[in-house]
XYZ file of C-alpha atoms in Angstrom:
273
model
C 127.360 145.240 110.454
C 129.419 145.058 106.725
C 128.874 141.770 105.019
C 132.471 140.595 103.262
C 132.016 141.463 99.867
C 132.843 137.389 99.256
C 129.673 136.450 101.312
C 127.464 139.477 99.991
C 128.122 138.354 96.381
C 126.693 134.623 97.132
C 122.979 133.869 96.807
C 121.205 133.869 100.263
C 120.206 130.474 100.950
C 117.440 130.435 103.964
C 117.285 126.714 105.806
C 114.415 125.524 107.610
C 115.194 122.431 110.117
C 113.655 119.289 110.841
C 111.057 118.630 113.953
C 113.199 118.792 117.211
C 116.535 119.777 115.681
C 117.396 123.392 116.382
C 119.243 124.792 113.066
C 122.829 124.803 114.825
C 122.519 121.103 114.591
C 123.503 121.325 110.800
C 126.479 122.987 111.238
C 128.596 120.575 109.135
C 126.304 120.214 106.479
C 125.959 124.354 106.188
C 129.809 124.210 105.846
C 129.722 122.659 102.867
C 126.850 124.533 101.579
C 128.897 128.196 102.282
C 131.305 127.422 99.390
C 128.344 128.300 97.140
C 125.766 130.143 99.275
C 125.245 132.658 102.106
C 123.571 130.450 104.385
C 121.080 131.543 106.870
C 118.560 130.104 109.007
C 116.086 130.663 112.098
C 117.669 128.923 115.103
C 114.325 127.342 116.837
C 110.850 127.162 114.780
C 107.653 126.488 116.779
C 108.681 128.211 120.127
C 107.339 131.603 119.638
C 104.033 131.634 121.300
C 102.918 134.272 118.424
C 102.947 130.981 116.242
C 101.623 128.329 118.081
C 101.176 124.401 116.961
C 98.034 123.833 115.454
C 96.592 121.697 113.036
C 97.892 121.285 109.557
C 100.623 124.163 110.609
C 99.123 127.552 109.702
C 100.793 129.640 112.022
C 104.368 127.695 111.265
C 103.852 128.782 107.736
C 103.119 132.372 109.004
C 106.249 132.066 111.088
C 108.399 131.135 108.349
C 106.779 133.942 105.696
C 107.234 136.445 108.142
C 110.844 135.587 108.981
C 111.778 135.739 105.093
C 109.695 139.166 104.906
C 111.600 140.695 107.435
C 114.984 139.479 106.676
C 115.462 139.647 103.032
C 114.332 142.341 100.268
C 114.467 139.868 97.360
C 113.440 136.361 96.687
C 115.883 133.662 98.287
C 116.787 130.028 97.646
C 114.646 127.745 100.419
C 115.767 124.626 101.647
C 113.791 122.824 104.377
C 114.426 119.574 105.855
C 111.506 117.016 107.414
C 109.263 119.605 108.873
C 111.006 122.312 107.178
C 110.748 120.748 103.938
C 106.925 120.629 104.272
C 106.908 124.452 105.657
C 108.848 125.632 102.501
C 106.643 123.673 100.208
C 103.932 125.689 101.611
C 105.194 128.878 101.499
C 106.027 128.330 97.722
C 102.273 127.803 97.404
C 101.269 130.663 99.203
C 104.201 133.095 98.702
C 105.979 132.364 95.586
C 107.145 135.922 95.378
C 109.816 135.229 98.431
C 111.670 132.848 97.019
C 113.350 131.791 94.035
C 113.241 128.138 94.376
C 112.934 125.275 96.724
C 114.634 121.852 97.834
C 112.992 119.670 100.169
C 115.303 117.299 102.182
C 113.177 114.174 103.024
C 110.142 115.743 103.201
C 107.232 113.376 101.298
C 104.031 114.988 100.746
C 101.200 112.661 102.126
C 98.546 112.314 99.659
C 95.654 109.727 98.493
C 94.615 107.388 100.735
C 97.067 108.188 103.075
C 96.203 111.853 103.662
C 92.540 110.277 104.269
C 93.827 107.873 106.936
C 95.789 110.532 108.572
C 92.705 112.871 108.642
C 90.480 110.175 110.128
C 93.049 109.088 112.955
C 93.320 112.969 113.794
C 89.726 113.109 113.947
C 89.011 110.145 116.124
C 92.131 110.596 118.256
C 94.124 107.814 116.682
C 96.918 110.034 115.580
C 98.792 109.569 119.119
C 98.830 106.025 118.653
C 100.415 105.847 115.184
C 102.584 108.768 115.200
C 106.286 109.337 116.525
C 104.394 111.191 119.380
C 103.877 108.250 120.993
C 107.607 108.032 121.748
C 108.649 111.831 121.660
C 106.307 112.506 124.461
C 108.121 110.291 126.845
C 111.717 111.372 125.581
C 114.387 111.373 128.193
C 114.838 115.584 128.317
C 117.161 115.859 131.483
C 120.523 115.031 131.759
C 123.183 116.373 134.846
C 125.705 118.011 131.982
C 126.221 118.147 128.136
C 128.722 115.154 128.626
C 126.131 112.652 130.162
C 123.614 113.835 127.545
C 126.174 113.287 124.197
C 127.176 109.642 126.132
C 123.147 108.802 126.152
C 122.434 109.960 122.541
C 126.006 108.400 120.971
C 124.869 105.240 122.625
C 121.547 105.263 120.226
C 121.318 103.801 116.576
C 120.067 106.494 115.168
C 122.642 109.191 116.375
C 125.739 106.451 116.662
C 126.107 106.846 112.929
C 126.205 110.732 112.951
C 129.801 112.121 112.314
C 131.188 113.282 115.820
C 131.239 116.782 115.213
C 127.497 116.544 113.876
C 126.355 114.830 117.422
C 128.454 117.313 119.266
C 126.797 120.303 117.476
C 123.702 119.018 118.399
C 124.393 118.556 121.685
C 125.810 121.874 122.093
C 122.829 123.742 120.648
C 120.233 121.438 121.420
C 120.600 121.766 125.028
C 119.542 124.591 127.365
C 120.473 125.294 131.153
C 117.936 123.400 134.003
C 118.018 123.471 137.468
C 118.686 119.715 137.607
C 121.525 120.452 134.578
C 120.569 120.573 131.262
C 117.561 119.906 129.285
C 115.962 119.702 125.572
C 116.073 123.294 124.101
C 113.318 122.177 121.587
C 110.753 120.768 124.220
C 109.461 116.978 123.724
C 105.715 118.446 124.131
C 106.251 120.998 120.815
C 107.785 117.866 119.198
C 105.088 115.736 119.968
C 102.531 118.086 119.004
C 103.885 118.871 115.551
C 103.788 115.235 115.098
C 100.312 114.825 115.884
C 99.160 118.185 113.444
C 101.080 116.874 110.262
C 99.126 118.417 107.382
C 96.642 115.917 105.707
C 95.916 118.423 102.669
C 99.674 118.724 101.089
C 98.362 116.208 98.231
C 95.641 118.776 97.367
C 98.233 121.522 97.214
C 100.592 119.688 95.586
C 98.046 119.342 92.726
C 97.658 122.862 92.265
C 101.504 122.933 91.513
C 103.741 125.540 92.600
C 105.231 128.719 90.695
C 108.986 128.361 91.475
C 111.297 125.600 90.766
C 111.151 122.961 93.301
C 113.179 119.766 94.016
C 113.355 116.678 96.212
C 116.653 115.147 98.095
C 115.622 111.902 100.088
C 117.500 109.367 101.582
C 117.255 105.777 100.135
C 117.026 103.949 103.297
C 114.500 106.764 104.603
C 111.637 105.254 106.812
C 109.361 108.097 106.674
C 109.457 107.834 102.657
C 108.372 104.541 102.762
C 105.422 105.206 105.353
C 104.601 108.178 103.622
C 104.645 107.292 99.890
C 106.786 109.234 97.247
C 103.868 109.571 94.407
C 102.457 112.971 95.093
C 106.206 114.201 95.611
C 107.171 112.509 92.269
C 104.374 114.454 90.593
C 104.643 117.790 92.046
C 108.761 117.641 91.504
C 109.046 115.947 87.992
C 112.801 115.412 87.058
C 113.902 117.325 90.155
C 114.118 113.875 92.370
C 117.234 112.482 93.766
C 117.560 109.948 96.284
C 121.429 109.149 97.729
C 122.356 106.742 100.386
C 121.275 107.812 103.677
C 117.995 107.846 105.905
C 115.713 110.661 107.001
C 118.116 112.701 108.948
C 120.424 112.591 105.648
C 121.921 116.001 106.498
C 123.247 114.604 110.011
C 124.144 111.496 108.546
C 126.011 112.428 105.112
C 126.077 116.161 105.337
C 128.927 116.386 102.239
C 127.068 114.326 100.171
C 123.686 115.944 101.014
C 125.280 119.767 100.312
C 126.390 118.473 96.869
C 123.369 117.051 96.333
C 121.547 120.447 97.181
C 123.607 121.840 95.067
C 123.799 119.903 91.960
C 119.785 120.461 92.037
C 119.779 124.139 92.662
C 122.154 124.354 89.730
C 119.756 122.056 87.643
C 117.337 125.152 88.172
C 119.303 127.202 86.631
C 118.290 130.134 88.409
C 119.251 134.284 87.371
C 120.701 135.522 89.794
């Protein structure tokens, strides 16, 4: 298929989604970015058996590396949210030749004493008790139809603040057929395993730095940032650090504002494209 000139002339921005939210969830966010970029993404990570979820996510990192090497002939802008931001950071460390710059969205790097604690929790089997996995493993995952699923999510405080179209996109792309109706496409088992295998060596990697421009855009009301701390992240990105009104799921909560912040960050890198 021939790509229209207007699209082909735009720099490629490859996006990596958060844990449990397929790329289609970000459709409204992507619409705002597409004014400036050719936005692409792998629809769902962590569900290819060739790239299993293991401690520290090495296979998920390889899945992203393979995606980039197979799809592109030149370095691309890499933007990732939460899980996606951490994967993007690790790829920037391992394969800077594949990317021109990185923007991580509310993906704080766990370092220092927090990283040590995380490692100990995993070694002694306490990670499940203190991670979101204790909730995701029991998350409801079957509904009669998409309408019932939408009613379920919109009744939850976390989802109720999303613009209506964003939540509709999540239900539309996040469900698959089930004998009893519809079920979560991003399985709760994989979601829980990702939470339980969070890398504890990110601070050590961050101290080595990366060879491409990297920036952070986070929500000023993000619980995840408060829990993980931002010291390691600030040291890594330096002046390329921005927080905007919103929580951890800011691309869904405030898609236009998040897209604007991402674009401003990339402009600040002054890339040669």
